[in-house]
């Protein structure tokens, strides 16, 4: 598996380079890809700090790819890898799903892509910048996700391939967290589904086809988060453990990380430069989304700890326990 991993690392790094190069150029005062009338020219220090933060985030993606492919990555504590990977999958997942759908829609319909115009009348960025950056994000998400799948199969394959039938016991606090997380995620999913269908929008000024595709993606991830959590707690049954775990992993990460990122943009003022509305209703939706994702992620982590400490059903095709012990001798 060495060659595929090396190829995936190279692909991840290559996908990060255009974005990193543009961001570093802008941080140093360059204007490549920024139209003359773009609001970004007068954005101030807040957007500079946010740009620096995104450079750091993309650099972390490169480090994660290396950790997932190198032997020393197997020796790292699980939480040290899990938290940034959860964040990366949450931020990149909707892009890797939504951007190809948007591109297909525009190719079939001939409609012009919906581009941001910031808080002024000018376009934020040149069209080629959007295409380059979001194509890179899509490749990053797919390559990093594949590396992660190979990594967890090698490190935790027996656990993730098991089929536990018993439910995970929850105390009152965990039951309350699970109920609140599921309710919040279902509420956000319902709002996003209504927006995706064009029946209503919290931001009528930003409700074209591209936005509705994004709303549909968020509704799907919210549903995955709830379904994965419920299945993980009740027991995988005939389904291997990795299936509900992957669902709640991607769903909760999307809810928490995008909700938190939009809140950061709203409260820092950087989102207003990019055309993000920051009224009370939208901030409440973003906060609910972030809280629901965090709660479901915490419940899922509790369930995985319980599963790892409890003997589970052996993966399909595995020899009986007595035979495995005989072979091990």
CSV table of C-alpha atoms in Angstrom, one decimal:
chain,number,residue,atom,x,y,z
A,1,UNK,CA,0.0,0.0,0.0
A,2,UNK,CA,3.0,2.3,0.0
A,3,UNK,CA,2.7,3.5,-3.6
A,4,UNK,CA,-1.0,4.4,-3.3
A,5,UNK,CA,-0.4,6.3,-0.1
A,6,UNK,CA,2.5,8.2,-1.5
A,7,UNK,CA,0.5,9.1,-4.6
A,8,UNK,CA,-2.4,10.3,-2.4
A,9,UNK,CA,0.0,12.4,-0.3
A,10,UNK,CA,1.4,14.0,-3.4
A,11,UNK,CA,-2.2,14.6,-4.7
A,12,UNK,CA,-3.2,16.2,-1.5
A,13,UNK,CA,-0.2,18.5,-1.4
A,14,UNK,CA,-0.6,19.4,-5.1
A,15,UNK,CA,-4.3,20.3,-4.4
A,16,UNK,CA,-3.2,22.6,-1.4
A,17,UNK,CA,-0.5,24.5,-3.3
A,18,UNK,CA,-2.6,26.8,-5.4
A,19,UNK,CA,-4.7,27.9,-2.5
A,20,UNK,CA,-1.7,28.4,-0.2
A,21,UNK,CA,0.1,30.3,-3.0
A,22,UNK,CA,-2.8,32.7,-3.5
A,23,UNK,CA,-3.3,33.3,0.2
A,24,UNK,CA,0.4,34.0,0.9
A,25,UNK,CA,0.4,36.4,-2.1
A,26,UNK,CA,-2.6,38.2,-0.7
A,27,UNK,CA,-1.2,38.3,2.8
A,28,UNK,CA,2.0,40.0,1.4
A,29,UNK,CA,-0.1,42.6,-0.4
A,30,UNK,CA,-0.6,41.0,-3.8
A,31,UNK,CA,-3.9,41.4,-5.7
A,32,UNK,CA,-3.8,38.5,-8.2
A,33,UNK,CA,-7.3,37.3,-8.9
A,34,UNK,CA,-8.9,40.2,-7.1
A,35,UNK,CA,-10.9,42.7,-9.3
A,36,UNK,CA,-10.2,46.4,-9.0
A,37,UNK,CA,-13.7,47.1,-7.5
A,38,UNK,CA,-13.6,44.2,-5.1
A,39,UNK,CA,-14.5,45.0,-1.5
A,40,UNK,CA,-11.5,42.9,-0.5
A,41,UNK,CA,-9.2,45.9,-1.2
A,42,UNK,CA,-10.7,47.7,1.8
A,43,UNK,CA,-11.3,44.7,4.1
A,44,UNK,CA,-8.8,45.7,6.7
A,45,UNK,CA,-6.9,43.7,9.3
A,46,UNK,CA,-9.8,41.3,10.2
A,47,UNK,CA,-9.8,39.6,6.8
A,48,UNK,CA,-6.0,39.5,6.9
A,49,UNK,CA,-6.1,37.5,10.2
A,50,UNK,CA,-8.8,35.2,8.7
A,51,UNK,CA,-6.6,34.6,5.6
A,52,UNK,CA,-3.7,33.8,7.9
A,53,UNK,CA,-5.9,31.3,9.7
A,54,UNK,CA,-6.9,29.6,6.5
A,55,UNK,CA,-3.3,29.3,5.5
A,56,UNK,CA,-2.6,27.5,8.8
A,57,UNK,CA,-5.6,25.3,8.3
A,58,UNK,CA,-4.5,24.2,4.8
A,59,UNK,CA,-1.0,23.6,6.2
A,60,UNK,CA,-2.5,21.3,8.8
A,61,UNK,CA,-4.1,19.3,5.9
A,62,UNK,CA,-0.6,18.7,4.4
A,63,UNK,CA,0.7,17.6,7.8
A,64,UNK,CA,-2.3,15.3,8.3
A,65,UNK,CA,-1.7,13.7,4.9
A,66,UNK,CA,1.9,12.9,5.9
A,67,UNK,CA,0.9,11.5,9.3
A,68,UNK,CA,-1.7,9.2,7.7
A,69,UNK,CA,0.9,7.8,5.2
A,70,UNK,CA,4.1,7.5,7.3
A,71,UNK,CA,4.9,4.9,10.0
A,72,UNK,CA,5.4,7.6,12.7
A,73,UNK,CA,1.7,8.5,12.2
A,74,UNK,CA,0.7,5.1,13.7
A,75,UNK,CA,2.4,6.0,16.9
A,76,UNK,CA,0.6,9.3,17.4
A,77,UNK,CA,-2.2,9.5,20.1
A,78,UNK,CA,-5.6,9.0,18.5
A,79,UNK,CA,-7.1,12.3,19.7
A,80,UNK,CA,-4.1,14.2,18.2
A,81,UNK,CA,-5.2,13.0,14.8
A,82,UNK,CA,-8.9,12.6,15.3
A,83,UNK,CA,-9.7,16.2,16.2
A,84,UNK,CA,-8.1,17.9,13.2
A,85,UNK,CA,-9.2,15.2,10.8
A,86,UNK,CA,-12.8,15.6,12.1
A,87,UNK,CA,-12.5,19.3,11.4
A,88,UNK,CA,-11.0,18.8,8.0
A,89,UNK,CA,-13.6,16.3,6.9
A,90,UNK,CA,-16.4,18.6,8.2
A,91,UNK,CA,-15.2,21.6,6.3
A,92,UNK,CA,-14.1,19.8,3.1
A,93,UNK,CA,-17.0,17.2,2.9
A,94,UNK,CA,-19.8,19.6,1.8
A,95,UNK,CA,-17.4,21.1,-0.8
A,96,UNK,CA,-16.3,17.7,-2.2
A,97,UNK,CA,-20.0,16.8,-2.5
A,98,UNK,CA,-21.5,20.1,-3.5
A,99,UNK,CA,-19.0,21.6,-5.9
A,100,UNK,CA,-19.1,18.8,-8.5
A,101,UNK,CA,-22.9,18.9,-8.4
A,102,UNK,CA,-22.8,22.7,-9.0
A,103,UNK,CA,-20.3,22.2,-11.9
A,104,UNK,CA,-22.6,19.5,-13.4
A,105,UNK,CA,-25.6,21.7,-13.0
A,106,UNK,CA,-23.9,24.6,-14.8
A,107,UNK,CA,-22.6,22.4,-17.6
A,108,UNK,CA,-26.1,21.0,-18.3
A,109,UNK,CA,-28.1,24.2,-17.8
A,110,UNK,CA,-25.7,26.7,-19.3
A,111,UNK,CA,-26.4,29.0,-16.4
A,112,UNK,CA,-23.6,31.2,-15.1
A,113,UNK,CA,-22.1,30.3,-11.7
A,114,UNK,CA,-23.3,32.3,-8.7
A,115,UNK,CA,-20.4,34.3,-7.4
A,116,UNK,CA,-20.1,36.4,-4.2
A,117,UNK,CA,-20.2,40.1,-4.5
A,118,UNK,CA,-19.3,41.0,-0.9
A,119,UNK,CA,-20.7,44.1,0.8
A,120,UNK,CA,-20.3,46.2,-2.3
A,121,UNK,CA,-21.3,46.0,-6.0
A,122,UNK,CA,-18.0,44.6,-7.2
A,123,UNK,CA,-17.2,40.9,-7.5
A,124,UNK,CA,-15.1,39.5,-4.7
A,125,UNK,CA,-12.7,37.4,-6.9
A,126,UNK,CA,-12.2,36.5,-10.5
A,127,UNK,CA,-14.1,33.5,-11.7
A,128,UNK,CA,-11.0,31.4,-12.3
A,129,UNK,CA,-10.0,31.8,-8.6
A,130,UNK,CA,-13.3,30.3,-7.4
A,131,UNK,CA,-12.9,27.3,-9.8
A,132,UNK,CA,-9.2,26.8,-8.9
A,133,UNK,CA,-9.8,27.0,-5.2
A,134,UNK,CA,-12.9,24.8,-5.0
A,135,UNK,CA,-11.5,22.2,-7.3
A,136,UNK,CA,-8.5,22.0,-5.0
A,137,UNK,CA,-10.7,21.7,-2.0
A,138,UNK,CA,-12.6,18.9,-3.7
A,139,UNK,CA,-9.4,17.0,-4.5
A,140,UNK,CA,-8.1,17.6,-0.9
A,141,UNK,CA,-11.3,16.1,0.6
A,142,UNK,CA,-11.3,13.0,-1.6
A,143,UNK,CA,-7.5,12.3,-1.2
A,144,UNK,CA,-7.4,13.0,2.5
A,145,UNK,CA,-10.5,10.9,3.1
A,146,UNK,CA,-9.0,8.0,1.2
A,147,UNK,CA,-5.8,8.2,3.3
A,148,UNK,CA,-7.9,8.3,6.5
A,149,UNK,CA,-9.9,5.3,5.4
A,150,UNK,CA,-6.7,3.3,4.8
A,151,UNK,CA,-5.2,4.5,8.1
A,152,UNK,CA,-8.2,3.5,10.3
A,153,UNK,CA,-8.5,0.2,8.6
A,154,UNK,CA,-4.9,-0.6,9.5
A,155,UNK,CA,-5.0,0.8,13.0
A,156,UNK,CA,-8.5,-0.1,14.2
A,157,UNK,CA,-9.7,-2.6,11.6
A,158,UNK,CA,-11.0,-5.3,14.0
A,159,UNK,CA,-13.1,-2.8,15.9
A,160,UNK,CA,-14.5,-1.0,12.9
A,161,UNK,CA,-15.3,-4.3,11.1
A,162,UNK,CA,-17.2,-5.7,14.1
A,163,UNK,CA,-21.0,-5.9,14.3
A,164,UNK,CA,-22.0,-5.1,17.9
A,165,UNK,CA,-25.6,-6.0,18.6
A,166,UNK,CA,-26.1,-4.6,22.1
A,167,UNK,CA,-27.0,-0.9,22.6
A,168,UNK,CA,-24.6,1.5,24.4
A,169,UNK,CA,-25.9,2.4,27.9
A,170,UNK,CA,-26.3,6.1,28.5
A,171,UNK,CA,-26.6,8.0,31.7
A,172,UNK,CA,-29.0,10.9,32.1
A,173,UNK,CA,-26.5,13.5,31.0
A,174,UNK,CA,-25.6,11.6,27.9
A,175,UNK,CA,-29.2,10.9,27.1
A,176,UNK,CA,-29.9,14.7,27.4
A,177,UNK,CA,-26.9,15.5,25.2
A,178,UNK,CA,-28.0,13.0,22.5
A,179,UNK,CA,-31.6,14.3,22.5
A,180,UNK,CA,-30.5,17.9,22.3
A,181,UNK,CA,-28.0,17.1,19.5
A,182,UNK,CA,-30.5,15.1,17.5
A,183,UNK,CA,-33.2,17.7,17.9
A,184,UNK,CA,-30.9,20.5,16.8
A,185,UNK,CA,-29.5,18.6,13.9
A,186,UNK,CA,-33.0,17.6,12.7
A,187,UNK,CA,-34.1,21.2,13.0
A,188,UNK,CA,-31.2,22.5,11.0
A,189,UNK,CA,-31.7,19.7,8.5
A,190,UNK,CA,-35.4,20.7,8.1
A,191,UNK,CA,-34.5,24.4,7.5
A,192,UNK,CA,-31.8,23.5,5.0
A,193,UNK,CA,-34.2,21.1,3.2
A,194,UNK,CA,-36.9,23.8,2.9
A,195,UNK,CA,-34.2,26.2,1.6
A,196,UNK,CA,-33.0,23.6,-0.9
A,197,UNK,CA,-36.5,23.1,-2.2
A,198,UNK,CA,-36.9,26.9,-2.7
A,199,UNK,CA,-39.8,27.2,-0.3
A,200,UNK,CA,-38.2,29.6,2.0
A,201,UNK,CA,-34.8,31.2,2.7
A,202,UNK,CA,-33.2,32.8,5.8
A,203,UNK,CA,-31.2,34.9,3.3
A,204,UNK,CA,-33.4,35.7,0.3
A,205,UNK,CA,-30.6,37.7,-1.3
A,206,UNK,CA,-28.5,34.5,-1.6
A,207,UNK,CA,-30.9,31.9,-2.8
A,208,UNK,CA,-29.9,30.9,-6.3
A,209,UNK,CA,-29.3,27.4,-7.6
A,210,UNK,CA,-25.7,27.2,-6.2
A,211,UNK,CA,-27.0,28.1,-2.7
A,212,UNK,CA,-29.8,25.6,-2.9
A,213,UNK,CA,-27.4,22.9,-3.8
A,214,UNK,CA,-25.3,23.8,-0.8
A,215,UNK,CA,-28.4,23.8,1.4
A,216,UNK,CA,-29.3,20.3,0.1
A,217,UNK,CA,-25.8,19.1,1.1
A,218,UNK,CA,-26.1,20.5,4.6
A,219,UNK,CA,-29.5,18.8,5.0
A,220,UNK,CA,-28.0,15.5,3.9
A,221,UNK,CA,-25.1,15.8,6.4
A,222,UNK,CA,-27.5,16.7,9.2
A,223,UNK,CA,-29.5,13.6,8.5
A,224,UNK,CA,-26.4,11.5,8.4
A,225,UNK,CA,-25.3,12.8,11.8
A,226,UNK,CA,-28.6,11.8,13.4
A,227,UNK,CA,-29.0,8.5,11.7
A,228,UNK,CA,-25.4,7.5,12.4
A,229,UNK,CA,-25.7,8.5,16.1
A,230,UNK,CA,-28.9,6.5,16.6
A,231,UNK,CA,-27.5,3.4,14.8
A,232,UNK,CA,-24.2,3.7,16.7
A,233,UNK,CA,-26.0,3.7,20.0
A,234,UNK,CA,-28.5,1.0,19.3
A,235,UNK,CA,-25.9,-1.4,17.8
A,236,UNK,CA,-24.8,-1.9,14.3
A,237,UNK,CA,-26.7,-5.2,13.9
A,238,UNK,CA,-25.9,-6.6,10.5
A,239,UNK,CA,-24.0,-3.5,9.5
A,240,UNK,CA,-20.4,-3.1,10.3
A,241,UNK,CA,-19.5,-0.5,12.9
A,242,UNK,CA,-17.6,1.7,10.5
A,243,UNK,CA,-20.8,2.6,8.6
A,244,UNK,CA,-22.7,4.5,11.3
A,245,UNK,CA,-19.5,5.8,12.6
A,246,UNK,CA,-18.6,7.3,9.2
A,247,UNK,CA,-22.0,8.8,9.0
A,248,UNK,CA,-21.9,10.6,12.4
A,249,UNK,CA,-18.3,11.5,11.8
A,250,UNK,CA,-18.9,13.4,8.6
A,251,UNK,CA,-22.3,14.7,9.6
A,252,UNK,CA,-21.3,16.1,13.0
A,253,UNK,CA,-18.1,17.5,11.6
A,254,UNK,CA,-20.0,19.4,8.9
A,255,UNK,CA,-22.5,20.8,11.4
A,256,UNK,CA,-20.0,21.8,14.0
A,257,UNK,CA,-17.2,23.2,11.9
A,258,UNK,CA,-19.3,25.1,9.3
A,259,UNK,CA,-21.6,26.5,12.1
A,260,UNK,CA,-18.5,27.6,14.0
A,261,UNK,CA,-16.8,29.0,10.9
A,262,UNK,CA,-19.9,31.1,10.0
A,263,UNK,CA,-20.2,32.3,13.6
A,264,UNK,CA,-16.5,33.4,13.5
A,265,UNK,CA,-17.1,35.3,10.3
A,266,UNK,CA,-20.2,37.0,11.8
A,267,UNK,CA,-18.6,38.0,15.1
A,268,UNK,CA,-15.3,39.0,13.6
A,269,UNK,CA,-16.8,41.2,10.9
A,270,UNK,CA,-14.9,39.3,8.2
A,271,UNK,CA,-18.1,37.6,7.0
A,272,UNK,CA,-19.7,40.9,6.2
A,273,UNK,CA,-16.9,41.8,3.8
A,274,UNK,CA,-17.6,38.5,2.0
A,275,UNK,CA,-21.3,39.3,1.8
A,276,UNK,CA,-22.4,37.1,4.7
A,277,UNK,CA,-25.6,38.3,6.5
A,278,UNK,CA,-25.1,38.5,10.3
A,279,UNK,CA,-28.6,39.1,11.7
A,280,UNK,CA,-29.9,37.5,14.8
A,281,UNK,CA,-31.8,34.7,13.1
A,282,UNK,CA,-28.9,33.5,11.0
A,283,UNK,CA,-26.5,33.7,13.9
A,284,UNK,CA,-29.0,31.6,16.0
A,285,UNK,CA,-29.1,29.0,13.2
A,286,UNK,CA,-25.3,28.8,13.0
A,287,UNK,CA,-25.0,28.5,16.8
A,288,UNK,CA,-27.6,25.7,16.8
A,289,UNK,CA,-25.9,24.0,14.0
A,290,UNK,CA,-22.5,24.1,15.8
A,291,UNK,CA,-23.9,23.0,19.1
A,292,UNK,CA,-25.7,20.1,17.6
A,293,UNK,CA,-22.6,18.9,15.8
A,294,UNK,CA,-20.5,19.1,18.9
A,295,UNK,CA,-23.1,17.3,21.0
A,296,UNK,CA,-23.4,14.4,18.5
A,297,UNK,CA,-19.7,14.1,18.1
A,298,UNK,CA,-19.3,13.9,21.9
A,299,UNK,CA,-22.0,11.2,22.1
A,300,UNK,CA,-20.4,9.3,19.3
A,301,UNK,CA,-17.0,9.4,21.0
A,302,UNK,CA,-18.6,8.1,24.2
A,303,UNK,CA,-20.1,5.2,22.2
A,304,UNK,CA,-16.8,4.3,20.5
A,305,UNK,CA,-15.0,4.3,23.8
A,306,UNK,CA,-17.7,1.9,25.1
A,307,UNK,CA,-17.5,-0.3,22.1
A,308,UNK,CA,-13.7,-0.5,22.2
A,309,UNK,CA,-13.8,-1.6,25.9
A,310,UNK,CA,-16.6,-4.1,25.3
A,311,UNK,CA,-16.2,-7.4,23.4
A,312,UNK,CA,-18.1,-7.2,20.2
A,313,UNK,CA,-19.2,-9.6,17.5
A,314,UNK,CA,-16.4,-10.7,15.3
A,315,UNK,CA,-16.3,-9.4,11.7
A,316,UNK,CA,-18.0,-11.5,9.1
A,317,UNK,CA,-15.8,-14.4,7.9
A,318,UNK,CA,-13.6,-14.3,11.0
A,319,UNK,CA,-12.8,-17.6,12.7
A,320,UNK,CA,-14.3,-18.4,16.1
A,321,UNK,CA,-12.5,-17.1,19.2
A,322,UNK,CA,-11.2,-20.6,20.2
A,323,UNK,CA,-9.8,-21.1,16.7
A,324,UNK,CA,-8.2,-17.6,16.8
A,325,UNK,CA,-6.5,-18.4,20.1
A,326,UNK,CA,-5.2,-21.7,18.8
A,327,UNK,CA,-3.7,-20.0,15.7
A,328,UNK,CA,-2.1,-17.3,17.8
A,329,UNK,CA,-0.2,-19.9,19.8
